[in-house]
Amino acid sequence: MPMLTDREIKQKLKIQAKFWNNANGYEKGQTQQFWNSILRCFDSAMDPKDYIQYEKQVKDPNTGSTKFIDGYIARTRVMIEQKSSKIALSKPES
């Protein structure tokens, strides 16, 4: 399968942005759907479940408590932290 051009990727991402802009923005219930749809814009032949791990457990080095990374792509070392649409990213966790 030929690689997508930057233009094709941008077109697919615009469609997803429009769709998700109209969604209710519920983090816990939509994170996986959201990221799977975004990642498929780059390569629709690859299944995101083969390379992204959701709710990856990590230990807080300060407290030793277990925390969760919303999404993690090991081969690119990308960590994803997502918030519901009405919550500011700058707001500290409670």
PDB file of N, CA and C in Angstrom:
ATOM      1  N   MET A   1       0.853  -1.184   0.000  1.00  0.00           N
ATOM      2  CA  MET A   1       0.000   0.000   0.000  1.00  0.00           C
ATOM      3  C   MET A   1       0.897   1.246   0.000  1.00  0.00           C
ATOM      4  N   PRO A   2       0.657   2.184  -0.921  1.00  0.00           N
ATOM      5  CA  PRO A   2       1.488   3.387  -0.988  1.00  0.00           C
ATOM      6  C   PRO A   2       1.282   4.278   0.240  1.00  0.00           C
ATOM      7  N   MET A   3       2.356   4.999   0.565  1.00  0.00           N
ATOM      8  CA  MET A   3       2.273   5.933   1.692  1.00  0.00           C
ATOM      9  C   MET A   3       1.360   7.094   1.333  1.00  0.00           C
ATOM     10  N   LEU A   4       0.682   7.612   2.340  1.00  0.00           N
ATOM     11  CA  LEU A   4      -0.170   8.772   2.136  1.00  0.00           C
ATOM     12  C   LEU A   4       0.680  10.029   2.009  1.00  0.00           C
ATOM     13  N   THR A   5       0.205  10.962   1.224  1.00  0.00           N
ATOM     14  CA  THR A   5       0.894  12.244   1.111  1.00  0.00           C
ATOM     15  C   THR A   5       0.522  13.110   2.318  1.00  0.00           C
ATOM     16  N   ASP A   6       1.301  14.138   2.569  1.00  0.00           N
ATOM     17  CA  ASP A   6       0.982  15.076   3.643  1.00  0.00           C
ATOM     18  C   ASP A   6      -0.410  15.679   3.435  1.00  0.00           C
ATOM     19  N   ARG A   7      -0.737  15.959   2.201  1.00  0.00           N
ATOM     20  CA  ARG A   7      -2.053  16.542   1.894  1.00  0.00           C
ATOM     21  C   ARG A   7      -3.189  15.579   2.266  1.00  0.00           C
ATOM     22  N   GLU A   8      -3.015  14.310   1.923  1.00  0.00           N
ATOM     23  CA  GLU A   8      -4.038  13.315   2.261  1.00  0.00           C
ATOM     24  C   GLU A   8      -4.200  13.168   3.775  1.00  0.00           C
ATOM     25  N   ILE A   9      -3.071  13.166   4.473  1.00  0.00           N
ATOM     26  CA  ILE A   9      -3.118  13.063   5.935  1.00  0.00           C
ATOM     27  C   ILE A   9      -3.846  14.267   6.518  1.00  0.00           C
ATOM     28  N   LYS A  10      -3.512  15.461   6.040  1.00  0.00           N
ATOM     29  CA  LYS A  10      -4.162  16.676   6.538  1.00  0.00           C
ATOM     30  C   LYS A  10      -5.665  16.651   6.277  1.00  0.00           C
ATOM     31  N   GLN A  11      -6.066  16.161   5.119  1.00  0.00           N
ATOM     32  CA  GLN A  11      -7.491  16.070   4.799  1.00  0.00           C
ATOM     33  C   GLN A  11      -8.196  15.134   5.774  1.00  0.00           C
ATOM     34  N   LYS A  12      -7.580  13.987   6.043  1.00  0.00           N
ATOM     35  CA  LYS A  12      -8.171  13.031   6.984  1.00  0.00           C
ATOM     36  C   LYS A  12      -8.240  13.626   8.388  1.00  0.00           C
ATOM     37  N   LEU A  13      -7.189  14.326   8.798  1.00  0.00           N
ATOM     38  CA  LEU A  13      -7.167  14.933  10.132  1.00  0.00           C
ATOM     39  C   LEU A  13      -8.230  16.026  10.259  1.00  0.00           C
ATOM     40  N   LYS A  14      -8.458  16.786   9.206  1.00  0.00           N
ATOM     41  CA  LYS A  14      -9.501  17.819   9.242  1.00  0.00           C
ATOM     42  C   LYS A  14     -10.876  17.195   9.447  1.00  0.00           C
ATOM     43  N   ILE A  15     -11.115  16.074   8.790  1.00  0.00           N
ATOM     44  CA  ILE A  15     -12.394  15.373   8.949  1.00  0.00           C
ATOM     45  C   ILE A  15     -12.554  14.917  10.394  1.00  0.00           C
ATOM     46  N   GLN A  16     -11.501  14.353  10.966  1.00  0.00           N
ATOM     47  CA  GLN A  16     -11.563  13.901  12.356  1.00  0.00           C
ATOM     48  C   GLN A  16     -11.732  15.081  13.317  1.00  0.00           C
ATOM     49  N   ALA A  17     -11.042  16.185  13.050  1.00  0.00           N
ATOM     50  CA  ALA A  17     -11.168  17.364  13.911  1.00  0.00           C
ATOM     51  C   ALA A  17     -12.605  17.871  13.914  1.00  0.00           C
ATOM     52  N   LYS A  18     -13.214  17.895  12.747  1.00  0.00           N
ATOM     53  CA  LYS A  18     -14.612  18.347  12.656  1.00  0.00           C
ATOM     54  C   LYS A  18     -15.528  17.392  13.421  1.00  0.00           C
ATOM     55  N   PHE A  19     -15.326  16.089  13.248  1.00  0.00           N
ATOM     56  CA  PHE A  19     -16.145  15.104  13.951  1.00  0.00           C
ATOM     57  C   PHE A  19     -15.990  15.244  15.456  1.00  0.00           C
ATOM     58  N   TRP A  20     -14.750  15.285  15.946  1.00  0.00           N
ATOM     59  CA  TRP A  20     -14.516  15.313  17.392  1.00  0.00           C
ATOM     60  C   TRP A  20     -14.855  16.662  18.006  1.00  0.00           C
ATOM     61  N   ASN A  21     -14.832  17.717  17.212  1.00  0.00           N
ATOM     62  CA  ASN A  21     -15.245  19.029  17.716  1.00  0.00           C
ATOM     63  C   ASN A  21     -16.720  19.013  18.116  1.00  0.00           C
ATOM     64  N   ASN A  22     -17.492  18.142  17.486  1.00  0.00           N
ATOM     65  CA  ASN A  22     -18.923  18.037  17.782  1.00  0.00           C
ATOM     66  C   ASN A  22     -19.244  16.953  18.812  1.00  0.00           C
ATOM     67  N   ALA A  23     -18.234  16.237  19.278  1.00  0.00           N
ATOM     68  CA  ALA A  23     -18.451  15.191  20.289  1.00  0.00           C
ATOM     69  C   ALA A  23     -18.555  15.833  21.668  1.00  0.00           C
ATOM     70  N   ASN A  24     -19.003  15.052  22.639  1.00  0.00           N
ATOM     71  CA  ASN A  24     -19.189  15.641  23.970  1.00  0.00           C
ATOM     72  C   ASN A  24     -17.899  15.742  24.776  1.00  0.00           C
ATOM     73  N   GLY A  25     -16.798  15.192  24.288  1.00  0.00           N
ATOM     74  CA  GLY A  25     -15.502  15.388  24.926  1.00  0.00           C
ATOM     75  C   GLY A  25     -15.326  14.707  26.264  1.00  0.00           C
ATOM     76  N   TYR A  26     -15.841  13.502  26.409  1.00  0.00           N
ATOM     77  CA  TYR A  26     -15.740  12.751  27.655  1.00  0.00           C
ATOM     78  C   TYR A  26     -14.460  11.917  27.643  1.00  0.00           C
ATOM     79  N   GLU A  27     -13.481  12.327  28.439  1.00  0.00           N
ATOM     80  CA  GLU A  27     -12.154  11.710  28.411  1.00  0.00           C
ATOM     81  C   GLU A  27     -12.186  10.203  28.636  1.00  0.00           C
ATOM     82  N   LYS A  28     -12.758   9.763  29.737  1.00  0.00           N
ATOM     83  CA  LYS A  28     -12.692   8.345  30.088  1.00  0.00           C
ATOM     84  C   LYS A  28     -13.402   7.456  29.084  1.00  0.00           C
ATOM     85  N   GLY A  29     -14.451   7.952  28.485  1.00  0.00           N
ATOM     86  CA  GLY A  29     -15.219   7.134  27.569  1.00  0.00           C
ATOM     87  C   GLY A  29     -14.825   7.251  26.113  1.00  0.00           C
ATOM     88  N   GLN A  30     -13.989   8.248  25.777  1.00  0.00           N
ATOM     89  CA  GLN A  30     -13.696   8.476  24.365  1.00  0.00           C
ATOM     90  C   GLN A  30     -12.211   8.525  24.010  1.00  0.00           C
ATOM     91  N   THR A  31     -11.335   8.415  24.975  1.00  0.00           N
ATOM     92  CA  THR A  31      -9.902   8.530  24.692  1.00  0.00           C
ATOM     93  C   THR A  31      -9.451   7.546  23.628  1.00  0.00           C
ATOM     94  N   GLN A  32      -9.778   6.281  23.796  1.00  0.00           N
ATOM     95  CA  GLN A  32      -9.304   5.274  22.855  1.00  0.00           C
ATOM     96  C   GLN A  32      -9.902   5.472  21.470  1.00  0.00           C
ATOM     97  N   GLN A  33     -11.193   5.769  21.404  1.00  0.00           N
ATOM     98  CA  GLN A  33     -11.823   6.010  20.100  1.00  0.00           C
ATOM     99  C   GLN A  33     -11.172   7.206  19.412  1.00  0.00           C
ATOM    100  N   PHE A  34     -10.956   8.276  20.184  1.00  0.00           N
ATOM    101  CA  PHE A  34     -10.359   9.491  19.632  1.00  0.00           C
ATOM    102  C   PHE A  34      -8.976   9.193  19.039  1.00  0.00           C
ATOM    103  N   TRP A  35      -8.103   8.602  19.837  1.00  0.00           N
ATOM    104  CA  TRP A  35      -6.736   8.378  19.361  1.00  0.00           C
ATOM    105  C   TRP A  35      -6.664   7.341  18.261  1.00  0.00           C
ATOM    106  N   ASN A  36      -7.485   6.312  18.318  1.00  0.00           N
ATOM    107  CA  ASN A  36      -7.503   5.340  17.222  1.00  0.00           C
ATOM    108  C   ASN A  36      -7.896   6.012  15.913  1.00  0.00           C
ATOM    109  N   SER A  37      -8.887   6.900  15.954  1.00  0.00           N
ATOM    110  CA  SER A  37      -9.320   7.582  14.728  1.00  0.00           C
ATOM    111  C   SER A  37      -8.240   8.531  14.216  1.00  0.00           C
ATOM    112  N   ILE A  38      -7.525   9.183  15.112  1.00  0.00           N
ATOM    113  CA  ILE A  38      -6.439  10.087  14.697  1.00  0.00           C
ATOM    114  C   ILE A  38      -5.280   9.292  14.110  1.00  0.00           C
ATOM    115  N   LEU A  39      -4.875   8.235  14.795  1.00  0.00           N
ATOM    116  CA  LEU A  39      -3.735   7.439  14.324  1.00  0.00           C
ATOM    117  C   LEU A  39      -4.016   6.773  12.983  1.00  0.00           C
ATOM    118  N   ARG A  40      -5.263   6.394  12.733  1.00  0.00           N
ATOM    119  CA  ARG A  40      -5.602   5.782  11.445  1.00  0.00           C
ATOM    120  C   ARG A  40      -5.495   6.777  10.280  1.00  0.00           C
ATOM    121  N   CYS A  41      -5.474   8.060  10.571  1.00  0.00           N
ATOM    122  CA  CYS A  41      -5.292   9.066   9.521  1.00  0.00           C
ATOM    123  C   CYS A  41      -3.901   8.971   8.902  1.00  0.00           C
ATOM    124  N   PHE A  42      -2.943   8.498   9.667  1.00  0.00           N
ATOM    125  CA  PHE A  42      -1.567   8.407   9.181  1.00  0.00           C
ATOM    126  C   PHE A  42      -1.305   7.118   8.408  1.00  0.00           C
ATOM    127  N   ASP A  43      -1.986   6.046   8.800  1.00  0.00           N
ATOM    128  CA  ASP A  43      -1.808   4.771   8.111  1.00  0.00           C
ATOM    129  C   ASP A  43      -3.019   3.898   8.407  1.00  0.00           C
ATOM    130  N   SER A  44      -3.968   3.893   7.495  1.00  0.00           N
ATOM    131  CA  SER A  44      -5.211   3.153   7.732  1.00  0.00           C
ATOM    132  C   SER A  44      -5.010   1.646   7.690  1.00  0.00           C
ATOM    133  N   ALA A  45      -3.877   1.182   7.182  1.00  0.00           N
ATOM    134  CA  ALA A  45      -3.614  -0.256   7.120  1.00  0.00           C
ATOM    135  C   ALA A  45      -3.127  -0.803   8.458  1.00  0.00           C
ATOM    136  N   MET A  46      -2.595   0.064   9.310  1.00  0.00           N
ATOM    137  CA  MET A  46      -2.099  -0.387  10.612  1.00  0.00           C
ATOM    138  C   MET A  46      -3.192  -0.260  11.660  1.00  0.00           C
ATOM    139  N   ASP A  47      -3.249  -1.225  12.533  1.00  0.00           N
ATOM    140  CA  ASP A  47      -4.223  -1.206  13.614  1.00  0.00           C
ATOM    141  C   ASP A  47      -3.558  -0.579  14.837  1.00  0.00           C
ATOM    142  N   PRO A  48      -4.074   0.553  15.334  1.00  0.00           N
ATOM    143  CA  PRO A  48      -3.454   1.214  16.481  1.00  0.00           C
ATOM    144  C   PRO A  48      -3.247   0.301  17.692  1.00  0.00           C
ATOM    145  N   LYS A  49      -4.104  -0.684  17.880  1.00  0.00           N
ATOM    146  CA  LYS A  49      -3.938  -1.568  19.050  1.00  0.00           C
ATOM    147  C   LYS A  49      -2.624  -2.339  18.996  1.00  0.00           C
ATOM    148  N   ASP A  50      -1.986  -2.381  17.806  1.00  0.00           N
ATOM    149  CA  ASP A  50      -0.714  -3.073  17.672  1.00  0.00           C
ATOM    150  C   ASP A  50       0.465  -2.242  18.176  1.00  0.00           C
ATOM    151  N   TYR A  51       0.267  -0.934  18.403  1.00  0.00           N
ATOM    152  CA  TYR A  51       1.410  -0.122  18.828  1.00  0.00           C
ATOM    153  C   TYR A  51       1.109   0.925  19.890  1.00  0.00           C
ATOM    154  N   ILE A  52      -0.134   1.120  20.283  1.00  0.00           N
ATOM    155  CA  ILE A  52      -0.418   2.071  21.363  1.00  0.00           C
ATOM    156  C   ILE A  52      -0.962   1.309  22.565  1.00  0.00           C
ATOM    157  N   GLN A  53      -0.490   1.693  23.716  1.00  0.00           N
ATOM    158  CA  GLN A  53      -0.959   1.093  24.965  1.00  0.00           C
ATOM    159  C   GLN A  53      -1.740   2.160  25.715  1.00  0.00           C
ATOM    160  N   TYR A  54      -2.973   1.841  26.071  1.00  0.00           N
ATOM    161  CA  TYR A  54      -3.808   2.771  26.817  1.00  0.00           C
ATOM    162  C   TYR A  54      -3.741   2.452  28.304  1.00  0.00           C
ATOM    163  N   GLU A  55      -3.862   3.502  29.109  1.00  0.00           N
ATOM    164  CA  GLU A  55      -3.864   3.367  30.573  1.00  0.00           C
ATOM    165  C   GLU A  55      -2.628   2.621  31.078  1.00  0.00           C
ATOM    166  N   LYS A  56      -1.464   3.025  30.561  1.00  0.00           N
ATOM    167  CA  LYS A  56      -0.189   2.414  30.978  1.00  0.00           C
ATOM    168  C   LYS A  56       0.098   2.798  32.422  1.00  0.00           C
ATOM    169  N   GLN A  57       0.352   1.808  33.248  1.00  0.00           N
ATOM    170  CA  GLN A  57       0.628   2.050  34.665  1.00  0.00           C
ATOM    171  C   GLN A  57       2.072   2.514  34.850  1.00  0.00           C
ATOM    172  N   VAL A  58       2.229   3.551  35.674  1.00  0.00           N
ATOM    173  CA  VAL A  58       3.553   4.038  36.058  1.00  0.00           C
ATOM    174  C   VAL A  58       3.526   4.373  37.542  1.00  0.00           C
ATOM    175  N   LYS A  59       4.678   4.326  38.167  1.00  0.00           N
ATOM    176  CA  LYS A  59       4.792   4.686  39.578  1.00  0.00           C
ATOM    177  C   LYS A  59       5.207   6.143  39.699  1.00  0.00           C
ATOM    178  N   ASP A  60       4.519   6.887  40.547  1.00  0.00           N
ATOM    179  CA  ASP A  60       4.892   8.266  40.853  1.00  0.00           C
ATOM    180  C   ASP A  60       6.173   8.199  41.674  1.00  0.00           C
ATOM    181  N   PRO A  61       7.277   8.785  41.186  1.00  0.00           N
ATOM    182  CA  PRO A  61       8.549   8.686  41.917  1.00  0.00           C
ATOM    183  C   PRO A  61       8.527   9.396  43.268  1.00  0.00           C
ATOM    184  N   ASN A  62       7.631  10.340  43.439  1.00  0.00           N
ATOM    185  CA  ASN A  62       7.571  11.086  44.694  1.00  0.00           C
ATOM    186  C   ASN A  62       6.760  10.366  45.765  1.00  0.00           C
ATOM    187  N   THR A  63       5.688   9.710  45.355  1.00  0.00           N
ATOM    188  CA  THR A  63       4.791   9.098  46.342  1.00  0.00           C
ATOM    189  C   THR A  63       4.759   7.576  46.275  1.00  0.00           C
ATOM    190  N   GLY A  64       5.237   7.019  45.170  1.00  0.00           N
ATOM    191  CA  GLY A  64       5.174   5.575  44.990  1.00  0.00           C
ATOM    192  C   GLY A  64       3.799   5.079  44.577  1.00  0.00           C
ATOM    193  N   SER A  65       2.847   5.992  44.443  1.00  0.00           N
ATOM    194  CA  SER A  65       1.494   5.583  44.054  1.00  0.00           C
ATOM    195  C   SER A  65       1.441   5.284  42.559  1.00  0.00           C
ATOM    196  N   THR A  66       0.466   4.492  42.177  1.00  0.00           N
ATOM    197  CA  THR A  66       0.289   4.133  40.774  1.00  0.00           C
ATOM    198  C   THR A  66      -0.507   5.218  40.058  1.00  0.00           C
ATOM    199  N   LYS A  67       0.012   5.635  38.926  1.00  0.00           N
ATOM    200  CA  LYS A  67      -0.652   6.604  38.049  1.00  0.00           C
ATOM    201  C   LYS A  67      -0.836   5.938  36.696  1.00  0.00           C
ATOM    202  N   PHE A  68      -1.578   6.582  35.816  1.00  0.00           N
ATOM    203  CA  PHE A  68      -1.831   6.012  34.499  1.00  0.00           C
ATOM    204  C   PHE A  68      -1.577   7.051  33.418  1.00  0.00           C
ATOM    205  N   ILE A  69      -0.853   6.644  32.376  1.00  0.00           N
ATOM    206  CA  ILE A  69      -0.655   7.474  31.191  1.00  0.00           C
ATOM    207  C   ILE A  69      -1.798   7.126  30.243  1.00  0.00           C
ATOM    208  N   ASP A  70      -2.522   8.132  29.752  1.00  0.00           N
ATOM    209  CA  ASP A  70      -3.686   7.872  28.899  1.00  0.00           C
ATOM    210  C   ASP A  70      -3.323   7.042  27.673  1.00  0.00           C
ATOM    211  N   GLY A  71      -2.212   7.345  27.053  1.00  0.00           N
ATOM    212  CA  GLY A  71      -1.756   6.581  25.894  1.00  0.00           C
ATOM    213  C   GLY A  71      -0.249   6.629  25.809  1.00  0.00           C
ATOM    214  N   TYR A  72       0.347   5.527  25.356  1.00  0.00           N
ATOM    215  CA  TYR A  72       1.807   5.467  25.226  1.00  0.00           C
ATOM    216  C   TYR A  72       2.151   4.679  23.970  1.00  0.00           C
ATOM    217  N   ILE A  73       2.992   5.283  23.112  1.00  0.00           N
ATOM    218  CA  ILE A  73       3.482   4.630  21.907  1.00  0.00           C
ATOM    219  C   ILE A  73       4.964   4.378  22.119  1.00  0.00           C
ATOM    220  N   ALA A  74       5.318   3.137  22.410  1.00  0.00           N
ATOM    221  CA  ALA A  74       6.682   2.787  22.819  1.00  0.00           C
ATOM    222  C   ALA A  74       7.723   3.083  21.745  1.00  0.00           C
ATOM    223  N   ARG A  75       7.433   2.750  20.498  1.00  0.00           N
ATOM    224  CA  ARG A  75       8.486   2.888  19.473  1.00  0.00           C
ATOM    225  C   ARG A  75       8.871   4.334  19.198  1.00  0.00           C
ATOM    226  N   THR A  76       7.998   5.277  19.522  1.00  0.00           N
ATOM    227  CA  THR A  76       8.329   6.696  19.351  1.00  0.00           C
ATOM    228  C   THR A  76       8.474   7.409  20.689  1.00  0.00           C
ATOM    229  N   ARG A  77       8.250   6.664  21.774  1.00  0.00           N
ATOM    230  CA  ARG A  77       8.320   7.188  23.143  1.00  0.00           C
ATOM    231  C   ARG A  77       7.403   8.410  23.323  1.00  0.00           C
ATOM    232  N   VAL A  78       6.210   8.321  22.747  1.00  0.00           N
ATOM    233  CA  VAL A  78       5.202   9.373  22.870  1.00  0.00           C
ATOM    234  C   VAL A  78       4.254   9.012  24.002  1.00  0.00           C
ATOM    235  N   MET A  79       4.087   9.953  24.928  1.00  0.00           N
ATOM    236  CA  MET A  79       3.119   9.801  26.009  1.00  0.00           C
ATOM    237  C   MET A  79       1.978  10.768  25.759  1.00  0.00           C
ATOM    238  N   ILE A  80       0.757  10.290  25.953  1.00  0.00           N
ATOM    239  CA  ILE A  80      -0.430  11.112  25.708  1.00  0.00           C
ATOM    240  C   ILE A  80      -1.165  11.322  27.027  1.00  0.00           C
ATOM    241  N   GLU A  81      -1.418  12.570  27.346  1.00  0.00           N
ATOM    242  CA  GLU A  81      -2.262  12.916  28.495  1.00  0.00           C
ATOM    243  C   GLU A  81      -3.431  13.698  27.926  1.00  0.00           C
ATOM    244  N   GLN A  82      -4.614  13.240  28.220  1.00  0.00           N
ATOM    245  CA  GLN A  82      -5.812  13.847  27.653  1.00  0.00           C
ATOM    246  C   GLN A  82      -6.752  14.268  28.770  1.00  0.00           C
ATOM    247  N   LYS A  83      -7.440  15.355  28.548  1.00  0.00           N
ATOM    248  CA  LYS A  83      -8.449  15.847  29.490  1.00  0.00           C
ATOM    249  C   LYS A  83      -9.786  15.969  28.769  1.00  0.00           C
ATOM    250  N   SER A  84     -10.856  15.924  29.514  1.00  0.00           N
ATOM    251  CA  SER A  84     -12.175  16.182  28.947  1.00  0.00           C
ATOM    252  C   SER A  84     -12.187  17.596  28.385  1.00  0.00           C
ATOM    253  N   SER A  85     -13.050  17.846  27.426  1.00  0.00           N
ATOM    254  CA  SER A  85     -13.026  19.126  26.710  1.00  0.00           C
ATOM    255  C   SER A  85     -13.270  20.340  27.605  1.00  0.00           C
ATOM    256  N   LYS A  86     -13.925  20.174  28.731  1.00  0.00           N
ATOM    257  CA  LYS A  86     -14.228  21.318  29.609  1.00  0.00           C
ATOM    258  C   LYS A  86     -13.169  21.528  30.689  1.00  0.00           C
ATOM    259  N   ILE A  87     -12.104  20.708  30.703  1.00  0.00           N
ATOM    260  CA  ILE A  87     -11.079  20.805  31.742  1.00  0.00           C
ATOM    261  C   ILE A  87      -9.802  21.382  31.142  1.00  0.00           C
ATOM    262  N   ALA A  88      -9.265  22.416  31.775  1.00  0.00           N
ATOM    263  CA  ALA A  88      -8.035  23.045  31.306  1.00  0.00           C
ATOM    264  C   ALA A  88      -6.856  22.105  31.509  1.00  0.00           C
ATOM    265  N   LEU A  89      -5.985  22.013  30.487  1.00  0.00           N
ATOM    266  CA  LEU A  89      -4.813  21.150  30.599  1.00  0.00           C
ATOM    267  C   LEU A  89      -3.874  21.609  31.724  1.00  0.00           C
ATOM    268  N   SER A  90      -3.924  22.896  32.056  1.00  0.00           N
ATOM    269  CA  SER A  90      -3.070  23.432  33.109  1.00  0.00           C
ATOM    270  C   SER A  90      -3.578  23.136  34.504  1.00  0.00           C
ATOM    271  N   LYS A  91      -4.805  22.640  34.612  1.00  0.00           N
ATOM    272  CA  LYS A  91      -5.393  22.364  35.930  1.00  0.00           C
ATOM    273  C   LYS A  91      -4.694  21.143  36.557  1.00  0.00           C
ATOM    274  N   PRO A  92      -4.214  21.284  37.799  1.00  0.00           N
ATOM    275  CA  PRO A  92      -3.557  20.145  38.433  1.00  0.00           C
ATOM    276  C   PRO A  92      -4.548  19.035  38.742  1.00  0.00           C
ATOM    277  N   GLU A  93      -4.027  17.795  38.770  1.00  0.00           N
ATOM    278  CA  GLU A  93      -4.882  16.659  39.127  1.00  0.00           C
ATOM    279  C   GLU A  93      -5.260  16.748  40.585  1.00  0.00           C
ATOM    280  N   SER A  94      -6.468  16.277  40.897  1.00  0.00           N
ATOM    281  CA  SER A  94      -6.884  16.308  42.295  1.00  0.00           C
ATOM    282  C   SER A  94      -6.693  14.954  42.942  1.00  0.00           C
TER     283      SER A  94
END
